[in-house]
mmCIF file of C-alpha atoms in Angstrom:
data_model
loop_
_atom_site.group_PDB
_atom_site.id
_atom_site.type_symbol
_atom_site.label_atom_id
_atom_site.label_comp_id
_atom_site.label_asym_id
_atom_site.label_seq_id
_atom_site.Cartn_x
_atom_site.Cartn_y
_atom_site.Cartn_z
ATOM 1 C CA UNK A 1143 39.664 24.894 -29.002
ATOM 2 C CA UNK A 1144 37.256 27.023 -30.521
ATOM 3 C CA UNK A 1145 38.071 29.252 -33.464
ATOM 4 C CA UNK A 1146 37.528 32.174 -31.212
ATOM 5 C CA UNK A 1147 39.838 31.036 -28.844
ATOM 6 C CA UNK A 1148 42.629 30.746 -31.467
ATOM 7 C CA UNK A 1149 42.125 34.667 -32.296
ATOM 8 C CA UNK A 1150 43.912 37.556 -30.771
ATOM 9 C CA UNK A 1151 41.552 39.844 -28.991
ATOM 10 C CA UNK A 1152 41.490 43.500 -29.218
ATOM 11 C CA UNK A 1153 40.957 45.912 -26.173
ATOM 12 C CA UNK A 1154 38.963 48.561 -28.242
ATOM 13 C CA UNK A 1155 35.563 49.883 -28.916
ATOM 14 C CA UNK A 1156 34.272 47.990 -32.125
ATOM 15 C CA UNK A 1157 35.189 48.977 -35.623
ATOM 16 C CA UNK A 1158 32.618 49.180 -38.567
ATOM 17 C CA UNK A 1159 35.289 49.566 -41.251
ATOM 18 C CA UNK A 1160 38.193 48.349 -39.177
ATOM 19 C CA UNK A 1161 42.052 47.782 -40.238
ATOM 20 C CA UNK A 1162 43.967 44.561 -39.788
ATOM 21 C CA UNK A 1163 42.158 42.088 -37.513
ATOM 22 C CA UNK A 1164 38.827 43.550 -37.432
ATOM 23 C CA UNK A 1165 37.291 39.766 -37.245
ATOM 24 C CA UNK A 1166 39.288 39.046 -34.247
ATOM 25 C CA UNK A 1167 37.868 38.582 -30.728
ATOM 26 C CA UNK A 1168 37.913 41.988 -29.667
ATOM 27 C CA UNK A 1169 36.452 43.737 -32.921
ATOM 28 C CA UNK A 1170 33.195 42.323 -33.894
ATOM 29 C CA UNK A 1171 32.221 44.334 -36.981
ATOM 30 C CA UNK A 1172 29.152 46.369 -37.021
ATOM 31 C CA UNK A 1173 27.448 49.313 -38.867
ATOM 32 C CA UNK A 1174 25.798 51.614 -36.718
ATOM 33 C CA UNK A 1175 24.276 54.897 -38.039
ATOM 34 C CA UNK A 1176 22.598 57.530 -36.154
ATOM 35 C CA UNK A 1177 19.397 56.489 -37.410
ATOM 36 C CA UNK A 1178 20.352 52.773 -36.342
ATOM 37 C CA UNK A 1179 18.961 53.331 -32.791
ATOM 38 C CA UNK A 1180 16.808 50.662 -31.510
ATOM 39 C CA UNK A 1181 13.236 51.562 -32.843
ATOM 40 C CA UNK A 1182 10.469 52.756 -30.495
ATOM 41 C CA UNK A 1183 7.270 51.224 -31.138
ATOM 42 C CA UNK A 1184 4.312 53.401 -32.106
ATOM 43 C CA UNK A 1185 1.850 54.068 -29.202
ATOM 44 C CA UNK A 1186 1.847 56.104 -25.956
ATOM 45 C CA UNK A 1187 5.098 57.917 -24.900
ATOM 46 C CA UNK A 1188 7.389 55.957 -22.821
ATOM 47 C CA UNK A 1189 10.089 56.781 -20.299
ATOM 48 C CA UNK A 1190 13.582 55.949 -20.425
ATOM 49 C CA UNK A 1191 13.247 52.921 -18.065
ATOM 50 C CA UNK A 1192 10.786 51.421 -20.509
ATOM 51 C CA UNK A 1193 13.212 51.807 -23.320
ATOM 52 C CA UNK A 1194 16.186 50.490 -21.505
ATOM 53 C CA UNK A 1195 14.223 47.461 -20.070
ATOM 54 C CA UNK A 1196 12.856 46.602 -23.634
ATOM 55 C CA UNK A 1197 16.500 47.295 -25.010
ATOM 56 C CA UNK A 1198 18.057 44.916 -22.534
ATOM 57 C CA UNK A 1199 15.373 42.211 -23.448
ATOM 58 C CA UNK A 1200 16.335 42.629 -27.082
ATOM 59 C CA UNK A 1201 20.055 42.034 -26.385
ATOM 60 C CA UNK A 1202 19.211 38.798 -24.779
ATOM 61 C CA UNK A 1203 16.432 37.541 -27.139
ATOM 62 C CA UNK A 1204 17.636 38.903 -30.535
ATOM 63 C CA UNK A 1205 21.534 39.276 -30.164
ATOM 64 C CA UNK A 1206 21.609 36.130 -27.754
ATOM 65 C CA UNK A 1207 23.805 37.704 -25.092
ATOM 66 C CA UNK A 1208 23.557 35.503 -21.941
ATOM 67 C CA UNK A 1209 22.808 38.831 -19.932
ATOM 68 C CA UNK A 1210 22.505 42.495 -20.403
ATOM 69 C CA UNK A 1211 22.877 44.946 -17.503
ATOM 70 C CA UNK A 1212 22.437 48.835 -17.584
ATOM 71 C CA UNK A 1213 22.638 51.780 -14.997
ATOM 72 C CA UNK A 1214 20.862 55.004 -15.754
ATOM 73 C CA UNK A 1215 21.752 58.162 -13.814
ATOM 74 C CA UNK A 1216 19.557 61.300 -14.064
ATOM 75 C CA UNK A 1217 20.434 65.039 -13.882
ATOM 76 C CA UNK A 1218 19.901 65.010 -10.141
ATOM 77 C CA UNK A 1219 22.151 61.933 -9.691
ATOM 78 C CA UNK A 1220 19.453 59.386 -9.169
ATOM 79 C CA UNK A 1221 20.340 55.969 -10.307
ATOM 80 C CA UNK A 1222 18.124 52.966 -11.677
ATOM 81 C CA UNK A 1223 19.614 49.568 -12.342
ATOM 82 C CA UNK A 1224 18.334 47.118 -15.084
ATOM 83 C CA UNK A 1225 19.092 43.656 -16.081
ATOM 84 C CA UNK A 1226 17.831 40.857 -18.274
ATOM 85 C CA UNK A 1227 18.966 37.302 -19.131
ATOM 86 C CA UNK A 1228 20.906 35.014 -16.696
ATOM 87 C CA UNK A 1229 24.224 35.562 -15.094
ATOM 88 C CA UNK A 1230 25.224 31.836 -15.501
ATOM 89 C CA UNK A 1231 24.184 29.950 -18.666
ATOM 90 C CA UNK A 1232 24.746 26.559 -16.930
ATOM 91 C CA UNK A 1233 22.893 27.421 -13.588
ATOM 92 C CA UNK A 1234 20.594 29.982 -14.761
ATOM 93 C CA UNK A 1235 21.261 32.372 -11.899
ATOM 94 C CA UNK A 1236 19.966 35.652 -11.497
ATOM 95 C CA UNK A 1237 21.998 38.549 -12.823
ATOM 96 C CA UNK A 1238 23.232 40.698 -9.841
ATOM 97 C CA UNK A 1239 22.122 44.242 -9.778
ATOM 98 C CA UNK A 1240 25.013 46.588 -11.057
ATOM 99 C CA UNK A 1241 27.376 43.532 -11.185
ATOM 100 C CA UNK A 1242 30.883 43.923 -11.851
ATOM 101 C CA UNK A 1243 32.289 43.469 -15.261
ATOM 102 C CA UNK A 1244 35.609 43.610 -17.321
ATOM 103 C CA UNK A 1245 35.533 47.249 -18.400
ATOM 104 C CA UNK A 1246 37.921 46.792 -21.410
ATOM 105 C CA UNK A 1247 38.877 50.155 -23.091
ATOM 106 C CA UNK A 1248 36.970 52.372 -20.798
ATOM 107 C CA UNK A 1249 40.307 52.073 -18.719
ATOM 108 C CA UNK A 1250 41.756 54.289 -21.410
ATOM 109 C CA UNK A 1251 39.646 57.390 -20.172
ATOM 110 C CA UNK A 1252 41.112 56.504 -16.618
ATOM 111 C CA UNK A 1253 44.665 56.314 -17.767
ATOM 112 C CA UNK A 1254 44.132 59.715 -19.915
ATOM 113 C CA UNK A 1255 42.779 61.193 -16.744
ATOM 114 C CA UNK A 1256 45.966 60.592 -14.629
ATOM 115 C CA UNK A 1257 48.132 61.855 -17.472
ATOM 116 C CA UNK A 1258 46.172 65.044 -17.828
ATOM 117 C CA UNK A 1259 46.374 65.376 -13.985
ATOM 118 C CA UNK A 1260 50.198 65.107 -14.333
ATOM 119 C CA UNK A 1261 49.866 67.841 -17.176
ATOM 120 C CA UNK A 1262 48.149 70.056 -14.833
ATOM 121 C CA UNK A 1263 50.816 69.565 -12.068
ATOM 122 C CA UNK A 1264 53.576 70.736 -14.509
ATOM 123 C CA UNK A 1265 55.005 67.293 -14.558
ATOM 124 C CA UNK A 1266 54.153 66.222 -18.201
ATOM 125 C CA UNK A 1267 53.811 68.607 -21.192
ATOM 126 C CA UNK A 1268 51.158 67.115 -23.721
ATOM 127 C CA UNK A 1269 52.974 68.269 -26.872
ATOM 128 C CA UNK A 1270 56.576 66.879 -25.681
ATOM 129 C CA UNK A 1271 57.836 63.880 -27.332
ATOM 130 C CA UNK A 1272 57.441 60.643 -25.382
ATOM 131 C CA UNK A 1273 61.078 60.468 -25.699
ATOM 132 C CA UNK A 1274 61.636 63.017 -22.895
ATOM 133 C CA UNK A 1275 59.983 60.611 -20.481
ATOM 134 C CA UNK A 1276 60.881 57.268 -21.788
ATOM 135 C CA UNK A 1277 64.234 57.764 -23.304
ATOM 136 C CA UNK A 1278 65.231 55.213 -25.895
ATOM 137 C CA UNK A 1279 62.084 53.034 -25.226
ATOM 138 C CA UNK A 1280 60.360 53.843 -28.404
ATOM 139 C CA UNK A 1281 62.586 52.462 -31.221
ATOM 140 C CA UNK A 1282 61.237 50.106 -33.838
ATOM 141 C CA UNK A 1283 60.323 49.455 -37.483
ATOM 142 C CA UNK A 1284 59.874 53.240 -38.700
ATOM 143 C CA UNK A 1285 58.700 54.272 -35.019
ATOM 144 C CA UNK A 1286 60.882 56.821 -33.308
ATOM 145 C CA UNK A 1287 59.717 58.275 -29.791
ATOM 146 C CA UNK A 1288 61.583 61.462 -30.408
ATOM 147 C CA UNK A 1289 58.809 62.300 -33.030
ATOM 148 C CA UNK A 1290 55.766 61.127 -31.089
ATOM 149 C CA UNK A 1291 54.003 63.262 -28.588
ATOM 150 C CA UNK A 1292 52.179 62.699 -25.466
ATOM 151 C CA UNK A 1293 48.973 63.926 -27.228
ATOM 152 C CA UNK A 1294 49.445 61.824 -30.197
ATOM 153 C CA UNK A 1295 49.470 58.849 -27.713
ATOM 154 C CA UNK A 1296 46.265 59.766 -25.835
ATOM 155 C CA UNK A 1297 44.627 60.633 -29.010
ATOM 156 C CA UNK A 1298 45.559 57.553 -31.298
ATOM 157 C CA UNK A 1299 47.451 59.726 -33.857
ATOM 158 C CA UNK A 1300 51.018 58.325 -33.074
ATOM 159 C CA UNK A 1301 50.920 55.848 -35.991
ATOM 160 C CA UNK A 1302 52.011 53.012 -33.795
ATOM 161 C CA UNK A 1303 50.926 49.656 -34.610
ATOM 162 C CA UNK A 1304 48.531 47.829 -32.195
ATOM 163 C CA UNK A 1305 50.164 45.185 -30.219
ATOM 164 C CA UNK A 1306 46.973 43.298 -29.547
ATOM 165 C CA UNK A 1307 46.868 42.519 -33.248
ATOM 166 C CA UNK A 1308 49.863 40.309 -32.829
ATOM 167 C CA UNK A 1309 49.053 38.392 -29.466
ATOM 168 C CA UNK A 1310 48.326 35.275 -31.068
ATOM 169 C CA UNK A 1311 46.146 32.556 -29.396
ATOM 170 C CA UNK A 1312 43.939 33.801 -26.458
ATOM 171 C CA UNK A 1313 43.939 30.468 -24.925
ATOM 172 C CA UNK A 1314 47.722 30.532 -24.818
ATOM 173 C CA UNK A 1315 48.119 33.761 -22.668
ATOM 174 C CA UNK A 1316 44.825 33.788 -20.889
ATOM 175 C CA UNK A 1317 46.455 32.755 -17.792
ATOM 176 C CA UNK A 1318 49.767 34.340 -18.225
ATOM 177 C CA UNK A 1319 51.014 37.477 -16.814
ATOM 178 C CA UNK A 1320 52.387 39.661 -19.803
ATOM 179 C CA UNK A 1321 54.529 42.498 -18.769
ATOM 180 C CA UNK A 1322 54.255 45.831 -20.724
ATOM 181 C CA UNK A 1323 57.759 45.791 -22.105
ATOM 182 C CA UNK A 1324 57.017 42.317 -23.831
ATOM 183 C CA UNK A 1325 53.947 43.817 -25.370
ATOM 184 C CA UNK A 1326 55.604 46.988 -26.547
ATOM 185 C CA UNK A 1327 58.540 44.744 -28.255
ATOM 186 C CA UNK A 1328 55.780 42.990 -29.993
ATOM 187 C CA UNK A 1329 54.203 46.128 -31.353
ATOM 188 C CA UNK A 1330 57.696 47.715 -32.414
ATOM 189 C CA UNK A 1331 58.692 44.870 -34.184
ATOM 190 C CA UNK A 1332 56.226 45.935 -37.015
ATOM 191 C CA UNK A 1333 56.245 49.004 -39.054
ATOM 192 C CA UNK A 1334 54.582 52.148 -38.156
ATOM 193 C CA UNK A 1335 50.935 52.776 -39.900
ATOM 194 C CA UNK A 1336 51.594 56.517 -40.717
ATOM 195 C CA UNK A 1337 54.032 59.271 -39.535
ATOM 196 C CA UNK A 1338 53.100 60.916 -36.297
ATOM 197 C CA UNK A 1339 50.164 63.226 -36.541
ATOM 198 C CA UNK A 1340 48.974 62.550 -39.976
ATOM 199 C CA UNK A 1341 46.377 59.986 -39.432
ATOM 200 C CA UNK A 1342 44.266 58.334 -36.975
ATOM 201 C CA UNK A 1343 44.302 54.731 -35.959
ATOM 202 C CA UNK A 1344 43.089 52.901 -32.665
ATOM 203 C CA UNK A 1345 46.051 51.349 -31.180
ATOM 204 C CA UNK A 1346 46.184 49.844 -27.670
ATOM 205 C CA UNK A 1347 49.998 50.407 -27.884
ATOM 206 C CA UNK A 1348 49.447 54.097 -27.495
ATOM 207 C CA UNK A 1349 47.980 53.504 -23.917
ATOM 208 C CA UNK A 1350 50.446 50.897 -22.974
ATOM 209 C CA UNK A 1351 52.966 53.848 -23.229
ATOM 210 C CA UNK A 1352 50.947 56.372 -21.354
ATOM 211 C CA UNK A 1353 50.848 53.975 -18.588
ATOM 212 C CA UNK A 1354 54.629 53.543 -18.624
ATOM 213 C CA UNK A 1355 54.670 57.243 -18.725
ATOM 214 C CA UNK A 1356 52.675 57.509 -15.472
ATOM 215 C CA UNK A 1357 54.823 55.093 -13.790
ATOM 216 C CA UNK A 1358 58.145 56.922 -14.767
ATOM 217 C CA UNK A 1359 56.942 60.424 -13.768
ATOM 218 C CA UNK A 1360 55.370 59.341 -10.430
ATOM 219 C CA UNK A 1361 57.882 56.697 -9.493
ATOM 220 C CA UNK A 1362 54.702 54.477 -8.493
ATOM 221 C CA UNK A 1363 52.767 51.632 -10.225
ATOM 222 C CA UNK A 1364 50.184 52.591 -12.667
ATOM 223 C CA UNK A 1365 47.511 50.642 -10.543
ATOM 224 C CA UNK A 1366 48.293 52.504 -7.495
ATOM 225 C CA UNK A 1367 48.204 56.022 -9.394
ATOM 226 C CA UNK A 1368 44.693 55.113 -10.977
ATOM 227 C CA UNK A 1369 43.525 53.982 -7.669
ATOM 228 C CA UNK A 1370 44.538 57.187 -5.684
ATOM 229 C CA UNK A 1371 44.059 59.736 -8.216
ATOM 230 C CA UNK A 1372 40.811 58.348 -9.721
ATOM 231 C CA UNK A 1373 39.050 55.647 -7.998
ATOM 232 C CA UNK A 1374 39.404 56.563 -4.499
ATOM 233 C CA UNK A 1375 38.979 60.374 -5.006
ATOM 234 C CA UNK A 1376 35.469 59.948 -6.463
ATOM 235 C CA UNK A 1377 34.418 57.165 -4.447
ATOM 236 C CA UNK A 1378 34.141 54.132 -6.917
ATOM 237 C CA UNK A 1379 33.645 51.345 -4.498
ATOM 238 C CA UNK A 1380 33.238 48.687 -6.927
ATOM 239 C CA UNK A 1381 36.093 49.668 -9.510
ATOM 240 C CA UNK A 1382 39.682 48.484 -9.147
ATOM 241 C CA UNK A 1383 42.706 47.486 -11.168
ATOM 242 C CA UNK A 1384 43.670 43.613 -11.009
ATOM 243 C CA UNK A 1385 47.172 42.675 -9.734
ATOM 244 C CA UNK A 1386 49.404 40.004 -11.107
ATOM 245 C CA UNK A 1387 47.483 36.668 -10.893
ATOM 246 C CA UNK A 1388 44.367 38.273 -9.918
ATOM 247 C CA UNK A 1389 41.996 36.476 -12.442
ATOM 248 C CA UNK A 1390 38.683 36.251 -10.605
ATOM 249 C CA UNK A 1391 36.067 39.187 -10.546
ATOM 250 C CA UNK A 1392 35.960 40.157 -6.669
ATOM 251 C CA UNK A 1393 32.359 40.923 -6.228
ATOM 252 C CA UNK A 1394 28.941 39.757 -7.524
ATOM 253 C CA UNK A 1395 29.077 39.511 -11.253
ATOM 254 C CA UNK A 1396 27.564 37.845 -14.366
ATOM 255 C CA UNK A 1397 29.876 35.347 -15.988
ATOM 256 C CA UNK A 1398 31.562 36.418 -19.268
ATOM 257 C CA UNK A 1399 31.478 34.280 -22.364
ATOM 258 C CA UNK A 1400 33.366 33.760 -25.790
ATOM 259 C CA UNK A 1401 31.249 32.477 -28.598
ATOM 260 C CA UNK A 1402 32.604 29.584 -30.430
ATOM 261 C CA UNK A 1403 31.741 30.383 -34.017
ATOM 262 C CA UNK A 1404 28.395 31.430 -35.346
ATOM 263 C CA UNK A 1405 26.318 28.647 -33.847
ATOM 264 C CA UNK A 1406 28.554 26.805 -31.356
ATOM 265 C CA UNK A 1407 28.585 26.782 -27.536
ATOM 266 C CA UNK A 1408 29.579 29.756 -25.351
ATOM 267 C CA UNK A 1409 32.898 29.377 -23.688
ATOM 268 C CA UNK A 1410 33.246 30.722 -19.891
ATOM 269 C CA UNK A 1411 36.221 33.115 -19.879
ATOM 270 C CA UNK A 1412 35.368 35.230 -16.640
ATOM 271 C CA UNK A 1413 38.750 34.247 -15.230
ATOM 272 C CA UNK A 1414 41.890 35.479 -16.943
ATOM 273 C CA UNK A 1415 44.940 37.503 -16.232
ATOM 274 C CA UNK A 1416 44.215 40.893 -17.914
ATOM 275 C CA UNK A 1417 47.734 42.200 -17.460
ATOM 276 C CA UNK A 1418 48.093 41.908 -21.404
ATOM 277 C CA UNK A 1419 45.351 44.709 -21.233
ATOM 278 C CA UNK A 1420 47.126 46.893 -18.996
ATOM 279 C CA UNK A 1421 46.756 50.565 -19.001
ATOM 280 C CA UNK A 1422 44.528 50.234 -22.111
ATOM 281 C CA UNK A 1423 41.883 47.834 -20.939
ATOM 282 C CA UNK A 1424 42.368 45.841 -17.464
ATOM 283 C CA UNK A 1425 39.976 47.650 -15.278
ATOM 284 C CA UNK A 1426 37.162 45.857 -13.512
ATOM 285 C CA UNK A 1427 34.010 48.066 -12.843
ATOM 286 C CA UNK A 1428 30.213 48.201 -12.769
ATOM 287 C CA UNK A 1429 27.811 50.255 -14.835
ATOM 288 C CA UNK A 1430 26.965 52.261 -11.811
ATOM 289 C CA UNK A 1431 30.591 53.174 -11.155
ATOM 290 C CA UNK A 1432 31.198 53.849 -14.813
ATOM 291 C CA UNK A 1433 28.446 56.410 -14.747
ATOM 292 C CA UNK A 1434 29.944 58.094 -11.787
ATOM 293 C CA UNK A 1435 33.330 58.103 -13.388
ATOM 294 C CA UNK A 1436 32.236 59.843 -16.580
ATOM 295 C CA UNK A 1437 29.837 62.153 -14.768
ATOM 296 C CA UNK A 1438 32.765 63.289 -12.571
ATOM 297 C CA UNK A 1439 35.170 63.490 -15.209
ATOM 298 C CA UNK A 1440 32.955 65.670 -17.613
ATOM 299 C CA UNK A 1441 31.875 67.540 -14.485
ATOM 300 C CA UNK A 1442 35.367 68.579 -13.623
ATOM 301 C CA UNK A 1443 35.886 66.554 -10.491
ATOM 302 C CA UNK A 1444 38.898 65.095 -11.777
ATOM 303 C CA UNK A 1445 40.814 67.577 -13.923
ATOM 304 C CA UNK A 1446 41.508 71.476 -14.027
ATOM 305 C CA UNK A 1447 39.547 73.365 -16.872
ATOM 306 C CA UNK A 1448 42.405 73.501 -19.143
ATOM 307 C CA UNK A 1449 43.183 69.925 -19.000
ATOM 308 C CA UNK A 1450 39.591 68.999 -19.315
ATOM 309 C CA UNK A 1451 39.291 71.335 -22.459
ATOM 310 C CA UNK A 1452 42.198 69.431 -24.036
ATOM 311 C CA UNK A 1453 40.691 66.152 -23.450
ATOM 312 C CA UNK A 1454 37.539 67.262 -25.115
ATOM 313 C CA UNK A 1455 39.313 68.676 -28.195
ATOM 314 C CA UNK A 1456 38.671 65.762 -30.788
ATOM 315 C CA UNK A 1457 39.738 64.690 -34.091
ATOM 316 C CA UNK A 1458 37.470 62.439 -36.618
ATOM 317 C CA UNK A 1459 37.784 58.794 -35.561
ATOM 318 C CA UNK A 1460 37.578 56.967 -38.873
ATOM 319 C CA UNK A 1461 36.817 53.352 -38.327
ATOM 320 C CA UNK A 1462 34.269 53.949 -35.269
ATOM 321 C CA UNK A 1463 30.785 54.755 -35.917
ATOM 322 C CA UNK A 1464 29.584 57.553 -38.092
ATOM 323 C CA UNK A 1465 30.140 61.100 -36.525
ATOM 324 C CA UNK A 1466 32.375 59.546 -33.859
ATOM 325 C CA UNK A 1467 35.204 61.842 -32.826
ATOM 326 C CA UNK A 1468 38.075 60.925 -30.444
ATOM 327 C CA UNK A 1469 39.518 63.367 -27.662
ATOM 328 C CA UNK A 1470 42.283 62.203 -25.159
ATOM 329 C CA UNK A 1471 40.752 59.190 -23.932
ATOM 330 C CA UNK A 1472 37.049 60.166 -24.844
ATOM 331 C CA UNK A 1473 34.840 59.787 -27.492
ATOM 332 C CA UNK A 1474 32.198 62.375 -28.660
ATOM 333 C CA UNK A 1475 29.189 60.765 -30.259
ATOM 334 C CA UNK A 1476 26.167 62.810 -31.974
ATOM 335 C CA UNK A 1477 22.786 61.676 -30.642
ATOM 336 C CA UNK A 1478 19.757 61.476 -33.019
ATOM 337 C CA UNK A 1479 17.886 63.797 -31.121
ATOM 338 C CA UNK A 1480 20.560 66.390 -31.170
ATOM 339 C CA UNK A 1481 23.671 67.249 -28.991
ATOM 340 C CA UNK A 1482 26.226 64.621 -28.079
ATOM 341 C CA UNK A 1483 27.274 62.150 -25.696
ATOM 342 C CA UNK A 1484 30.708 61.513 -24.385
ATOM 343 C CA UNK A 1485 32.217 58.115 -23.174
ATOM 344 C CA UNK A 1486 34.295 55.546 -24.358
ATOM 345 C CA UNK A 1487 33.448 51.909 -24.178
ATOM 346 C CA UNK A 1488 35.288 48.404 -24.223
ATOM 347 C CA UNK A 1489 35.574 45.084 -25.469
ATOM 348 C CA UNK A 1490 37.385 42.262 -23.940
ATOM 349 C CA UNK A 1491 36.962 38.624 -23.983
ATOM 350 C CA UNK A 1492 33.579 37.861 -22.276
ATOM 351 C CA UNK A 1493 32.381 41.347 -21.757
ATOM 352 C CA UNK A 1494 31.306 44.465 -23.900
ATOM 353 C CA UNK A 1495 30.406 47.883 -22.308
ATOM 354 C CA UNK A 1496 29.055 51.079 -23.780
ATOM 355 C CA UNK A 1497 29.184 54.318 -21.857
ATOM 356 C CA UNK A 1498 27.644 57.727 -22.582
ATOM 357 C CA UNK A 1499 27.033 60.884 -20.557
ATOM 358 C CA UNK A 1500 25.461 64.423 -21.715
ATOM 359 C CA UNK A 1501 26.311 67.990 -20.911
ATOM 360 C CA UNK A 1502 23.624 68.026 -18.338
ATOM 361 C CA UNK A 1503 24.757 65.045 -16.391
ATOM 362 C CA UNK A 1504 22.606 62.317 -17.483
ATOM 363 C CA UNK A 1505 24.451 58.978 -18.049
ATOM 364 C CA UNK A 1506 23.656 55.436 -19.217
ATOM 365 C CA UNK A 1507 25.979 52.475 -19.214
ATOM 366 C CA UNK A 1508 25.074 49.081 -20.921
ATOM 367 C CA UNK A 1509 26.963 45.914 -20.433
ATOM 368 C CA UNK A 1510 26.713 42.494 -22.150
ATOM 369 C CA UNK A 1511 28.205 39.428 -21.208
ATOM 370 C CA UNK A 1512 29.664 38.045 -24.389
ATOM 371 C CA UNK A 1513 32.267 39.580 -26.878
ATOM 372 C CA UNK A 1514 31.755 39.298 -29.731
ATOM 373 C CA UNK A 1515 27.872 39.104 -30.023
ATOM 374 C CA UNK A 1516 26.774 35.557 -30.123
ATOM 375 C CA UNK A 1517 24.384 36.371 -33.069
ATOM 376 C CA UNK A 1518 26.496 36.667 -36.318
ATOM 377 C CA UNK A 1519 26.565 40.091 -37.942
ATOM 378 C CA UNK A 1520 25.087 41.684 -35.223
ATOM 379 C CA UNK A 1521 24.965 45.658 -35.193
ATOM 380 C CA UNK A 1522 26.031 47.258 -31.800
ATOM 381 C CA UNK A 1523 22.604 47.488 -30.240
ATOM 382 C CA UNK A 1524 24.297 48.006 -26.822
ATOM 383 C CA UNK A 1525 25.572 51.194 -28.196
ATOM 384 C CA UNK A 1526 22.517 52.336 -29.921
ATOM 385 C CA UNK A 1527 20.579 51.708 -26.672
ATOM 386 C CA UNK A 1528 22.516 54.662 -25.204
ATOM 387 C CA UNK A 1529 21.201 56.865 -27.959
ATOM 388 C CA UNK A 1530 17.659 55.614 -27.325
ATOM 389 C CA UNK A 1531 17.785 56.004 -23.516
ATOM 390 C CA UNK A 1532 19.348 59.451 -23.787
ATOM 391 C CA UNK A 1533 16.987 60.665 -26.343
ATOM 392 C CA UNK A 1534 13.777 59.421 -24.577
#
C-alpha cells in the first residue's frame, strides 16, 4: 500500500497555509499569488483557446498529470472543449472530450443552492440555529447546535472540526459505504476549532449537516433534491449524485490517479464509493456541465435575487489563496486583470477541478486526473490557468 493510500483525503479546495492534515491526500499545499498565473510568452497576442491549450499541455508535461481537460464558455454561451495527455496511463487511450470526472467540493455549491432555495420558500431561516431543524444532533466536544446557525455552516464559520481529517486509511474505506451519521460522530468526537462566528475554517462537516438539513426539511433524500432542484432544472445531462455502491463513472471519462509518493507509480482510484464525501463532495460531472451550473447559478436561474445576494456575501477565507473570500458555497477570487471570478473547485482522490465564472457570463473549468499533483511541491497551475484564460 502506498503512503498516499494510507492518508485520509479531504474533499476541499487546496490550502496554501492549511490547518491540521494539510499534507493529506485531499490538500496538496500550494502557493498561488495573483501574479502566479501561467506566464504568457512575449510575441503576438493570443486568444483564450491558445492560452488554454498551452496551459493544459504544461499541466501534463511539467506537473505530470496524466490528463488535463478544460471547457470554456463565452458570453454568448458558445463552448469549446480542450484536452491533453492520456485517459489511461496503461492503454494510452485518448482523453474523451468533456469527459466525466469526480467534481469533489464543487458539490458544496449545489448543496448550498438547495438550502437557499428552501430559504426562499420560507422553510429554512439562514440565521436560525441548526438545532431547530436537527434537534439534539449536534452535540460534541465543545460543539452545540443551539449556537451554530445555518449560515455559519454554509460559510464555514461554525468552528466544527473537519471529519475528513479523521477518516484514516483511504484504502480501508474506498469501497465502503459510510453513512452521514457515522461521519458526523467522527467529527463531534473532537473539540471545536473556535466559537461559532468568530473565525473561518474549511470543514466538510458543515456540508454534511447541510445535506441532513435538506433531507429533514424536505422529507426526501438529498440526491433526489439535488437532481430535481438543480441538475434536471437547468439541464445538466452528464451530472449525477452516485447512489450506494455506485462506484463507476457512468459515461466516457479519463481514469483518476493517486500518486504514490513523490516519484512512485500512479494508483488508479477511479472506482470508489464516494458516500464518505456526501453533500460535501460526491458529485460526478463534466467541465461543460460545471460551467453551465455556475453560469446558471450566478445568472439567477436557480435562486431568487435575495438568496443569490446572500450567497455572494463573503468573508475572508484564510488558508485559501491570496484574496479569496468565501460566500455561501461560493468562492470569490480576484483576477489579475481586474474584476473577480466566482466558483468553487474540488479535490477528491484521482481528480482535481477548478471552476470560475465572471459577471459577464464567461466561464472556464479545468480538470486534471490526479490528486494531489504527481510532481512534488507543484503550485496549483490548474487554478492559475483559469485566471490566464479569463484575462486573455
